[in-house]
XYZ file of N, CA and C in Angstrom:
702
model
N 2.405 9.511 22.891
C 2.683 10.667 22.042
C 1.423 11.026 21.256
N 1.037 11.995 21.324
C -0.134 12.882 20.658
C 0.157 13.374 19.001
N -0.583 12.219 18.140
C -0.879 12.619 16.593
C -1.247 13.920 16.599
N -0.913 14.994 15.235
C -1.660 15.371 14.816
C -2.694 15.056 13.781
N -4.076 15.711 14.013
C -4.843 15.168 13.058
C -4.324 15.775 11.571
N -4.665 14.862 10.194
C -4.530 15.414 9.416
C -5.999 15.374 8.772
N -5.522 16.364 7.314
C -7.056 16.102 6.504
C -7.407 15.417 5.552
N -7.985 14.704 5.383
C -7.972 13.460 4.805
C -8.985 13.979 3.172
N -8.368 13.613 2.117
C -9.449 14.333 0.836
C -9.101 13.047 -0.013
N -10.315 12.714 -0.447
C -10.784 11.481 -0.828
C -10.817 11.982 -2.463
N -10.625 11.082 -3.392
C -10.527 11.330 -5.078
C -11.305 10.188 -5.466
N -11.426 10.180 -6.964
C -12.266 9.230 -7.595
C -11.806 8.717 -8.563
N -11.446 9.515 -9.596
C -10.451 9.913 -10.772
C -8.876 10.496 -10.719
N -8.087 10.135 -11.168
C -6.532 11.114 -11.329
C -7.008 12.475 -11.879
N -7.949 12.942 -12.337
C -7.854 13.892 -13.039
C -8.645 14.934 -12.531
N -9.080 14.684 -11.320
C -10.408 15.675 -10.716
C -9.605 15.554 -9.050
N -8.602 16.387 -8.922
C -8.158 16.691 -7.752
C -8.397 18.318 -7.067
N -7.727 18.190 -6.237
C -7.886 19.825 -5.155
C -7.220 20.930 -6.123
N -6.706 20.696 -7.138
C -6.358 22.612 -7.821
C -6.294 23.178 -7.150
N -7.053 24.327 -6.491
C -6.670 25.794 -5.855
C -6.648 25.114 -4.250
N -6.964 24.403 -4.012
C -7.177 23.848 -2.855
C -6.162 23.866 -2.127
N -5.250 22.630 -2.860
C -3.449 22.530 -2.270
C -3.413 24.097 -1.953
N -3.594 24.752 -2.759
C -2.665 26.883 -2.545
C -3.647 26.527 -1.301
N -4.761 27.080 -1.359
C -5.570 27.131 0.096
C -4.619 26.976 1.517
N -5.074 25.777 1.142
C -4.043 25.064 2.560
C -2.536 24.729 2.923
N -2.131 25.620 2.281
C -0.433 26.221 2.843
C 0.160 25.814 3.689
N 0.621 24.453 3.754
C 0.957 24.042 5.223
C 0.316 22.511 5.849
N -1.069 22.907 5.221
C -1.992 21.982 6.563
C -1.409 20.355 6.144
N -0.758 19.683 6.741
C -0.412 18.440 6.691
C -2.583 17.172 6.217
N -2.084 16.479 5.003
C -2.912 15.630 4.418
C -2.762 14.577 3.944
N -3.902 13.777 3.551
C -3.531 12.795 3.077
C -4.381 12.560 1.434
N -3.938 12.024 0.498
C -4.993 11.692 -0.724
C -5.162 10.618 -0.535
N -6.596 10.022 -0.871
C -6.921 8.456 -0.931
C -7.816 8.152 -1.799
N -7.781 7.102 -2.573
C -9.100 6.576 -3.671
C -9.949 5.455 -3.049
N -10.726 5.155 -2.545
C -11.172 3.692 -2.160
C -12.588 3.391 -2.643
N -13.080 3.758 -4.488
C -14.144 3.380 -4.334
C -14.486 2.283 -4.920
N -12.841 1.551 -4.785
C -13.438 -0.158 -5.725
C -13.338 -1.461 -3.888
N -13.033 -0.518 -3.339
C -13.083 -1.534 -1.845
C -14.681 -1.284 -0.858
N -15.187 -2.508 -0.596
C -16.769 -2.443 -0.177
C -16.535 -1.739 1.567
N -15.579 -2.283 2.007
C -15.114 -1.953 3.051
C -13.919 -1.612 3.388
N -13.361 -0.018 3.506
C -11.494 0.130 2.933
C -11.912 1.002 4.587
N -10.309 0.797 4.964
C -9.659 1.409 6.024
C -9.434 2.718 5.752
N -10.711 3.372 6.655
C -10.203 5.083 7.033
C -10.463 4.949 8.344
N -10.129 6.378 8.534
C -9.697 6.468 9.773
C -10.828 6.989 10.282
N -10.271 6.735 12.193
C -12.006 7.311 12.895
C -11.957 9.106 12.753
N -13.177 9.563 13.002
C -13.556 10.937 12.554
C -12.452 11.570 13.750
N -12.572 10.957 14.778
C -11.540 12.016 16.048
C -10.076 11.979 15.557
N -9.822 11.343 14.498
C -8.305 11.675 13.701
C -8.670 12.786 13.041
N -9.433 13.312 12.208
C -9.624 13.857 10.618
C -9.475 15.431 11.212
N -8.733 16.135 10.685
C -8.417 17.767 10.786
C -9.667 17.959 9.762
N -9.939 17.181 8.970
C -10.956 17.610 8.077
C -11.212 17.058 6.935
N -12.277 16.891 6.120
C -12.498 15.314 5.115
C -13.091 16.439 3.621
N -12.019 16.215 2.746
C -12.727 16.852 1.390
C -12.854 15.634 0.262
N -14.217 15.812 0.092
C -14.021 14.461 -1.275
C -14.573 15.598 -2.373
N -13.681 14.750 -3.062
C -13.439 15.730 -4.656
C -14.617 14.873 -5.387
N -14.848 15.659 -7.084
C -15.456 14.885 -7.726
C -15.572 13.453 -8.667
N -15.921 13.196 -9.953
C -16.013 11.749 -10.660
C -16.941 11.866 -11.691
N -16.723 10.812 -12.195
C -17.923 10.735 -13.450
C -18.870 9.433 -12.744
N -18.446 8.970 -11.699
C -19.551 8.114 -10.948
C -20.520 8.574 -10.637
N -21.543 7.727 -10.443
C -22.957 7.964 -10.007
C -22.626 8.014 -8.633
N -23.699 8.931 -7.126
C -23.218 8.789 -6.371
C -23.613 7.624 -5.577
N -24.945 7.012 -6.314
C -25.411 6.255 -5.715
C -25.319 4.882 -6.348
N -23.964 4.920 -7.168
C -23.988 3.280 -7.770
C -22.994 2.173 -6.732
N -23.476 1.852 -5.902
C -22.715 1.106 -5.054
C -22.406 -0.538 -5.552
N -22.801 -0.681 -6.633
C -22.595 -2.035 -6.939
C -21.263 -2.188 -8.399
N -21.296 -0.836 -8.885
C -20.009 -0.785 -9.725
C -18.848 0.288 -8.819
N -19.221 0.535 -7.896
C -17.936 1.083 -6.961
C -18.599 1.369 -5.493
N -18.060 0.225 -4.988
C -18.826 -0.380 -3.576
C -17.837 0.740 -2.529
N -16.962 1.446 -2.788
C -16.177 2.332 -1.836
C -17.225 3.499 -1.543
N -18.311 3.647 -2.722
C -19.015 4.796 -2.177
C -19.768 4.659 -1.077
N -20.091 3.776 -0.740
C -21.423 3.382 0.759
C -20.157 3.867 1.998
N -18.714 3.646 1.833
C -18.158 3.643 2.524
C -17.762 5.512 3.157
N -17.592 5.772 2.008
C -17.388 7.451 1.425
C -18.400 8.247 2.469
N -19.647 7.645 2.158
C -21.125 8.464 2.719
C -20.999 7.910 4.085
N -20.886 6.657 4.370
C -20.641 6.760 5.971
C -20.084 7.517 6.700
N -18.816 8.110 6.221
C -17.841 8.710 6.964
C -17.779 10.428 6.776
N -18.991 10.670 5.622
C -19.076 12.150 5.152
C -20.603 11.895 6.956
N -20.819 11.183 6.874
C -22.256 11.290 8.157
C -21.523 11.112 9.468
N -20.358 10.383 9.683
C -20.034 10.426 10.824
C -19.367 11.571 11.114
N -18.890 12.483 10.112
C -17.888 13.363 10.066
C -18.757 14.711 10.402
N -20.025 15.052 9.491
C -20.808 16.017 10.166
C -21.710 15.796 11.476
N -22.105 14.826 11.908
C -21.813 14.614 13.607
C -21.019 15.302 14.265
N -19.384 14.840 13.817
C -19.173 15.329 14.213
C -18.212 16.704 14.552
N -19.129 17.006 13.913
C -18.224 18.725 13.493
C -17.222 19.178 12.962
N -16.291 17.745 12.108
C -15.134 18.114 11.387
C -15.906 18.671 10.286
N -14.774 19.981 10.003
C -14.669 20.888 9.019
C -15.170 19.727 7.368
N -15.809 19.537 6.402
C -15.979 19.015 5.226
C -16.130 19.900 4.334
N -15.678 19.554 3.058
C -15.656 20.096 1.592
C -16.055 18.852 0.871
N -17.741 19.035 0.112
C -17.679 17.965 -0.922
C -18.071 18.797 -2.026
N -17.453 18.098 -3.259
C -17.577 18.761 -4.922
C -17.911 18.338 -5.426
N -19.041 18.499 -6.387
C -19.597 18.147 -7.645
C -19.661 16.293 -6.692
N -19.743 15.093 -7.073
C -19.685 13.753 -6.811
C -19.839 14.075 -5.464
N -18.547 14.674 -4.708
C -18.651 14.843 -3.619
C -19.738 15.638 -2.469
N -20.098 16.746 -3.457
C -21.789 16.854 -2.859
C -22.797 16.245 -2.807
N -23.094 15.630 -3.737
C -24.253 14.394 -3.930
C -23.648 13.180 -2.754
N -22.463 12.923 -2.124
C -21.925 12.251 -1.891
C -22.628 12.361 -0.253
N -22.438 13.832 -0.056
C -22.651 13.960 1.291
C -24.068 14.363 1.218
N -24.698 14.965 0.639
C -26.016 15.018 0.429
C -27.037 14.086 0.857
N -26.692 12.658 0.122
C -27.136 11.647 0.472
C -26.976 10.917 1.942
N -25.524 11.232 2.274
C -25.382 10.999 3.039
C -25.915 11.543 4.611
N -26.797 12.429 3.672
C -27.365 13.463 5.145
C -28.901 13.231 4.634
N -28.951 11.881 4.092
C -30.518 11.539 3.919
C -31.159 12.212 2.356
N -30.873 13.243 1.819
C -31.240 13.295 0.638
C -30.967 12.931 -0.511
N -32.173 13.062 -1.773
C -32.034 11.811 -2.829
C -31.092 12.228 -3.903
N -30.736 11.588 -4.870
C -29.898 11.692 -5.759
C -30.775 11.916 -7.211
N -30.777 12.684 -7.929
C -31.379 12.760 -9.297
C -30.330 12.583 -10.183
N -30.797 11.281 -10.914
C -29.766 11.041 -12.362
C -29.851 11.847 -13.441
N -28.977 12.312 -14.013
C -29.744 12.722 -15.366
C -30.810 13.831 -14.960
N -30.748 14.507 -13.961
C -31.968 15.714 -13.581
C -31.208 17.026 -14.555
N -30.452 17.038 -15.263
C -29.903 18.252 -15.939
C -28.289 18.665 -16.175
N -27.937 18.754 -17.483
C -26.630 18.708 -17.128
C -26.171 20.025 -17.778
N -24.617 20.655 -16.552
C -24.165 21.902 -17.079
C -22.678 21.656 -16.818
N -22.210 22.001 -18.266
C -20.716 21.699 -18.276
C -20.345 23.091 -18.826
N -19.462 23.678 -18.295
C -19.148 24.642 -18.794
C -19.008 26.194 -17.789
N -18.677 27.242 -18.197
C -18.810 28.361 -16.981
C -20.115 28.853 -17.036
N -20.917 29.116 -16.366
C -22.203 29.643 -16.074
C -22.033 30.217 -14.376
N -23.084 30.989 -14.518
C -23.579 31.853 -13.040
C -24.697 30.930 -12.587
N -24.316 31.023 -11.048
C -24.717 30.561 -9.661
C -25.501 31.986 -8.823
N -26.620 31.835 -8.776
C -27.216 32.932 -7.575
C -26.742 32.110 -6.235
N -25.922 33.477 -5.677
C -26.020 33.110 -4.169
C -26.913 33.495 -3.411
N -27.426 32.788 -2.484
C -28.748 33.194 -1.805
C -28.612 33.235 -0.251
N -27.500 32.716 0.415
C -27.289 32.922 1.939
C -25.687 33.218 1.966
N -25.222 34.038 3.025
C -23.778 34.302 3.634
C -23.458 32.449 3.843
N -22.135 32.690 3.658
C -21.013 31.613 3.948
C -20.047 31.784 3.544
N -18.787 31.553 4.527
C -17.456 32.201 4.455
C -16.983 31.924 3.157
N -16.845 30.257 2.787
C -16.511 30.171 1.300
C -16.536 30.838 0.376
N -18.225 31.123 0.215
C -18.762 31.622 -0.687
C -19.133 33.512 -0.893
N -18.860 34.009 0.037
C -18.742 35.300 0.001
C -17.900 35.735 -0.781
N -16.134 35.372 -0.184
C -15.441 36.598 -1.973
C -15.663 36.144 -2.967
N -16.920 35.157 -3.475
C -17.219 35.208 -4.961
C -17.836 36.082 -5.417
N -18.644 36.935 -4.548
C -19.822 37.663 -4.560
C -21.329 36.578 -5.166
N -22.316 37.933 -5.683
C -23.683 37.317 -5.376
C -23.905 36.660 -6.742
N -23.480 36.692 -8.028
C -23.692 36.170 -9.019
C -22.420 35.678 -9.568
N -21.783 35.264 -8.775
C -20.469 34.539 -9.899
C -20.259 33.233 -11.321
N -19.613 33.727 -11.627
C -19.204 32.412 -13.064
C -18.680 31.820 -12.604
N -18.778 30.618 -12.678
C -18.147 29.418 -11.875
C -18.174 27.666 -12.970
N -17.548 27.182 -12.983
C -17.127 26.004 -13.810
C -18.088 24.926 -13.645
N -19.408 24.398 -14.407
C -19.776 23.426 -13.964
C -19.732 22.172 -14.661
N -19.449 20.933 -14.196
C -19.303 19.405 -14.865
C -20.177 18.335 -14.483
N -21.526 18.484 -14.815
C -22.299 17.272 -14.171
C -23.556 17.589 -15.182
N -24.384 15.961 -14.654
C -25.691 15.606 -14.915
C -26.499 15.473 -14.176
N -25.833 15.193 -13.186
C -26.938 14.777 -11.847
C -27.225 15.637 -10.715
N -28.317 15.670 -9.836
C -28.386 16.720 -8.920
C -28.738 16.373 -7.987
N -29.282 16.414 -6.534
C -29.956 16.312 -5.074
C -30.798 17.317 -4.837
N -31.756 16.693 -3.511
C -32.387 17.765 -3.200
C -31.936 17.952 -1.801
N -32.141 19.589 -1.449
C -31.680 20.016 -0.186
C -31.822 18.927 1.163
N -30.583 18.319 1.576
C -30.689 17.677 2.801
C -31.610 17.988 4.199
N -32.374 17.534 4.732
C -33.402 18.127 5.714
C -32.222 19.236 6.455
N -32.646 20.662 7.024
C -32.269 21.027 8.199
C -31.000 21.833 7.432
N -30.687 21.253 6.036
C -29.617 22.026 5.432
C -29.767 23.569 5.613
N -29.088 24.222 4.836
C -29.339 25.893 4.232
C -29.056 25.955 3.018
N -29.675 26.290 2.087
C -29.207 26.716 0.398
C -28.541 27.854 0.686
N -27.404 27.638 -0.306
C -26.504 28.529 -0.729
C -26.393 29.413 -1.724
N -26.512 28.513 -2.828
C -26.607 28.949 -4.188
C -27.351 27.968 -5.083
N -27.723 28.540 -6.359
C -29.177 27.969 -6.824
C -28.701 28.254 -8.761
N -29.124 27.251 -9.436
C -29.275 27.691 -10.949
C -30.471 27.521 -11.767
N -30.591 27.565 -12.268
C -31.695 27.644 -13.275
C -31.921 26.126 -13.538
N -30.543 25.536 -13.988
C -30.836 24.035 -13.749
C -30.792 23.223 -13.053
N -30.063 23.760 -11.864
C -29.869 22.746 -10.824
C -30.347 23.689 -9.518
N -31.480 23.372 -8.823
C -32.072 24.338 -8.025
C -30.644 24.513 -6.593
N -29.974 23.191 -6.614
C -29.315 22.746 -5.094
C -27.655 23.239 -5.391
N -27.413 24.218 -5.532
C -26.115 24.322 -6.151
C -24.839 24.310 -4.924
N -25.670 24.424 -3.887
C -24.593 25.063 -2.963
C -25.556 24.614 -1.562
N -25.122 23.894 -0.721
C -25.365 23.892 0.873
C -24.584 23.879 1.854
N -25.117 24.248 3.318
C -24.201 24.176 4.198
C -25.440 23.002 5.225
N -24.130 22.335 5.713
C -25.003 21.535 6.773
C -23.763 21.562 8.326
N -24.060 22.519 8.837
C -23.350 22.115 10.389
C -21.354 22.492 9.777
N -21.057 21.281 10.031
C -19.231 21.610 9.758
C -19.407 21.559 8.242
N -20.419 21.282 7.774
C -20.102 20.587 6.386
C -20.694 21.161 4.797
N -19.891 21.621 4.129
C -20.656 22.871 2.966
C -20.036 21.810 1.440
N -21.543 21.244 0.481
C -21.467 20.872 -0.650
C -21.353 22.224 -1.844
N -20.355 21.962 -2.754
C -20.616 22.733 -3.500
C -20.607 21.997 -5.290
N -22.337 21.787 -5.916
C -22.099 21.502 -6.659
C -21.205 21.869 -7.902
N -20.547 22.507 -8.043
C -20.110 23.150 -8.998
C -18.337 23.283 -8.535
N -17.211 23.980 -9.428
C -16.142 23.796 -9.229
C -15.274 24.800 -8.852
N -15.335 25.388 -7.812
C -14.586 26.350 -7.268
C -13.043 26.206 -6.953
N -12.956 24.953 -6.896
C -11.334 24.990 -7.149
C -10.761 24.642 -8.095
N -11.156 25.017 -9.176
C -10.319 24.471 -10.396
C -9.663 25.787 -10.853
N -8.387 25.780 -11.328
C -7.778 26.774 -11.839
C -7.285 26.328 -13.125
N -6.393 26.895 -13.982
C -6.308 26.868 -15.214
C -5.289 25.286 -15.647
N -4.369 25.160 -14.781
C -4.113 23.637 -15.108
C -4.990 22.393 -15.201
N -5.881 22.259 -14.060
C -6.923 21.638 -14.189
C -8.161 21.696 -15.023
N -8.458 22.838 -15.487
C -9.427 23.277 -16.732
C -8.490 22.299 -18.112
N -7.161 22.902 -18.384
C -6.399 22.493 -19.395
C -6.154 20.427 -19.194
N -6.236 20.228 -18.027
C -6.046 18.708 -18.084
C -7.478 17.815 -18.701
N -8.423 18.511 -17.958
C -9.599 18.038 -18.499
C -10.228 18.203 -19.178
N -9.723 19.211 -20.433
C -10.061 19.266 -21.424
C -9.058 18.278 -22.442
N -8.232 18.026 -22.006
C -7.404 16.888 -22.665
C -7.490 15.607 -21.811
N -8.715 15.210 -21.455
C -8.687 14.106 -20.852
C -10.321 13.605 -21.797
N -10.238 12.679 -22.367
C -11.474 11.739 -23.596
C -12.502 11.629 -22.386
N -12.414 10.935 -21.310
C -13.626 10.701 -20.621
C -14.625 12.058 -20.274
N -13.673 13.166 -20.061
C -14.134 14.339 -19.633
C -14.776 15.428 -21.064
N -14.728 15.460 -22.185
C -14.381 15.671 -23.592
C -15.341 14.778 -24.417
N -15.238 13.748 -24.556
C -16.271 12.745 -25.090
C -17.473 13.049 -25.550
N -18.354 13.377 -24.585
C -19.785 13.816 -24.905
C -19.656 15.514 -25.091
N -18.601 16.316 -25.384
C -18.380 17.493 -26.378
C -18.349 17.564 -27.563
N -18.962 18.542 -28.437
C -18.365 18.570 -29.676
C -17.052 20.039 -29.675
N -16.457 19.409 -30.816
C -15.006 20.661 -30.793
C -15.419 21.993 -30.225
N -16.031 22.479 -30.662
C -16.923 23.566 -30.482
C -17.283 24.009 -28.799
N -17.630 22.793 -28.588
C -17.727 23.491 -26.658
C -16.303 23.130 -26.164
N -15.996 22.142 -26.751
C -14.104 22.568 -26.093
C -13.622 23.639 -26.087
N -13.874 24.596 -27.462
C -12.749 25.642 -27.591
C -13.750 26.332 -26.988
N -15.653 26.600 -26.245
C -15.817 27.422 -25.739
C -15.413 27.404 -24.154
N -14.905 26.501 -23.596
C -15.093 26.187 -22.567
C -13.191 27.147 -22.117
N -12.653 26.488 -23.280
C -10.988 26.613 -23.181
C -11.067 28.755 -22.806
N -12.165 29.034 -24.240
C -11.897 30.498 -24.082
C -12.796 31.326 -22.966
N -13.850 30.279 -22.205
C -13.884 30.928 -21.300
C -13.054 31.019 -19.834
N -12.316 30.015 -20.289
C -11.754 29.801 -19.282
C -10.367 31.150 -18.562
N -10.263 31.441 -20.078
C -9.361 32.462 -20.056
C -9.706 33.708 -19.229
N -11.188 34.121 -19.658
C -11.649 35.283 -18.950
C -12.043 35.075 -17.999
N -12.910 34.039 -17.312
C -13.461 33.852 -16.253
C -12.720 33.641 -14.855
N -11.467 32.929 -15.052
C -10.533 32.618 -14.465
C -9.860 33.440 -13.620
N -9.098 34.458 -14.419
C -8.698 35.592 -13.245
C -9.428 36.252 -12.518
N -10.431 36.132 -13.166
C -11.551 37.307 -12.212
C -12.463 36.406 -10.897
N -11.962 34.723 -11.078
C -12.936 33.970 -10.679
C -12.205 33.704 -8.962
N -10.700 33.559 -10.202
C -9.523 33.183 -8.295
C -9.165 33.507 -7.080
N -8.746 35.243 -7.436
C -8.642 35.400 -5.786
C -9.631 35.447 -4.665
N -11.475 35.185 -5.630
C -12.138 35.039 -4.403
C -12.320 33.331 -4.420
N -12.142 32.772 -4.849
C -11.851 31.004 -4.641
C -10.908 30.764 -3.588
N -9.762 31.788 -4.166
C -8.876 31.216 -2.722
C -9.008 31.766 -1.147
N -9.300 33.113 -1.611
C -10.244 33.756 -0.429
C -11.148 32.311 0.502
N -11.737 32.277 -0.472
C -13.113 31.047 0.231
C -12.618 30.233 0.653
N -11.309 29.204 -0.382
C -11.161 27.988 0.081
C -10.122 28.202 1.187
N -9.849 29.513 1.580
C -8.879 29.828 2.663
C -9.885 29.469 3.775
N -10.820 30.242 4.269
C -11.378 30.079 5.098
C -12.072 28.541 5.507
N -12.199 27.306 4.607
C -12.296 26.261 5.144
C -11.135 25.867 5.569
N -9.723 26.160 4.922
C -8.615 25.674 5.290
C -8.394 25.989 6.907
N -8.745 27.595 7.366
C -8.586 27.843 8.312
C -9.089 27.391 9.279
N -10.304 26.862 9.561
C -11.191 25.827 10.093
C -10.615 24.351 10.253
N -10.164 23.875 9.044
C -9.253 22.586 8.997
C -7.803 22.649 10.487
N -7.321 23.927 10.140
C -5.875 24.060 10.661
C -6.342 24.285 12.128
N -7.885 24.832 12.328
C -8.008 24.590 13.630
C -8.079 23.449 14.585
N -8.256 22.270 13.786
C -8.197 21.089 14.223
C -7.286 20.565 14.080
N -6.107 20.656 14.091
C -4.648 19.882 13.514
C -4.010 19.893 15.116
């Protein structure tokens, strides 16, 4: 009897999941999994995967000795663009695959929390109904540099690598699927909040308000079209 493949989306944290994503993919049968305290955890081979999204973290991507699941993570983000399954990595999860496609990790190279604009600089289905300068949610410190052979996508002022595509597989540093529950969780979540003062909470909360509607129907637009790619492999 013939499986279908499903898509397998990898987490780090409870609190940094798929948001607009789930809407995206309407249907497409998945799985959630955490494995970055196991050195060696059971996933599955790439000729199962309809398609592999790893979400983000407040992990380093390259600390393999306080969460040994990541060496495991990047193996399977490299076997996976081989071989041509559809991938989504975010924020952690770009650096994740980044590396995993041979480029380095910068700690501490700059950090942007908050909504700010992304220049887009090449076509990609995702990233088109955002248009060419969108506001978009960002949560990090750390950055990469363009994977050999990649394509830049989108670019910031502080983080030159905001956006790549490599083959099946498109990083997006920044947070295109977050919608307003997930904005509201992680702003009530201390780890995420912590290094804020009140002040960028409530700016973050009130941009969230405006940026948001105007930000979604091309998010889901975008994250439709990886979904659709996913569902082609099922």
């Amino acid at each position: 009897m013939t499986t279908s493949r499903r898509l397998l989306v990898l987490t780090h944290v409870a609190h940094e999941g798929p948001g607009l994503l789930f809407t995206a993919l309407d249907g497409v049968p998945f799985t959630t999994r955490t494995v970055i305290g196991t050195p060696d955890p059971p996933l599955p081979d790439v000729a199962d995967l309809a398609g592999l999204v790893v979400m983000g973290g407040p992990q380093d991507a390259d600390d393999d000795a306080g969460n040994p699941g990541l060496a495991a993570e990047r193996r399977l983000l490299a076997a996976a663009v081989d071989a041509g399954v559809p991938v989504l990595g975010v924020c952690l999860g770009m650096q994740l695959l980044a590396m995993a496609l041979g480029a380095p990790l910068h700690r501490r190279a700059g950090t942007e929390i908050g909504f700010g604009p992304v220049d887009v600089v090449a076509p990609d289905p995702v990233l088109d109904p955002l248009g060419a300068r969108p506001q978009v949610l960002h949560w990090h410190s750390d950055a990469v540099d363009l994977p050999s052979g990649a394509t830049l996508l989108a670019s910031s002022e502080v983080t030159p690598v905001q956006a790549f595509r490599a083959g099946s597989a498109l990083g997006l540093q920044f947070h295109v699927e977050a919608d307003r529950a997930l904005v509201d969780l992680w702003l009530h979540t201390p780890v995420m909040t912590d290094p804020l003062d009140p002040g960028e909470v409530e700016r973050v909360a009130a941009d969230a308000a405006e940026v948001l509607p105007v930000l979604t129907p091309g998010a889901l637009l975008g994250l439709g079209a990886f979904a659709d790619a996913v569902r082609a492999r099922t």
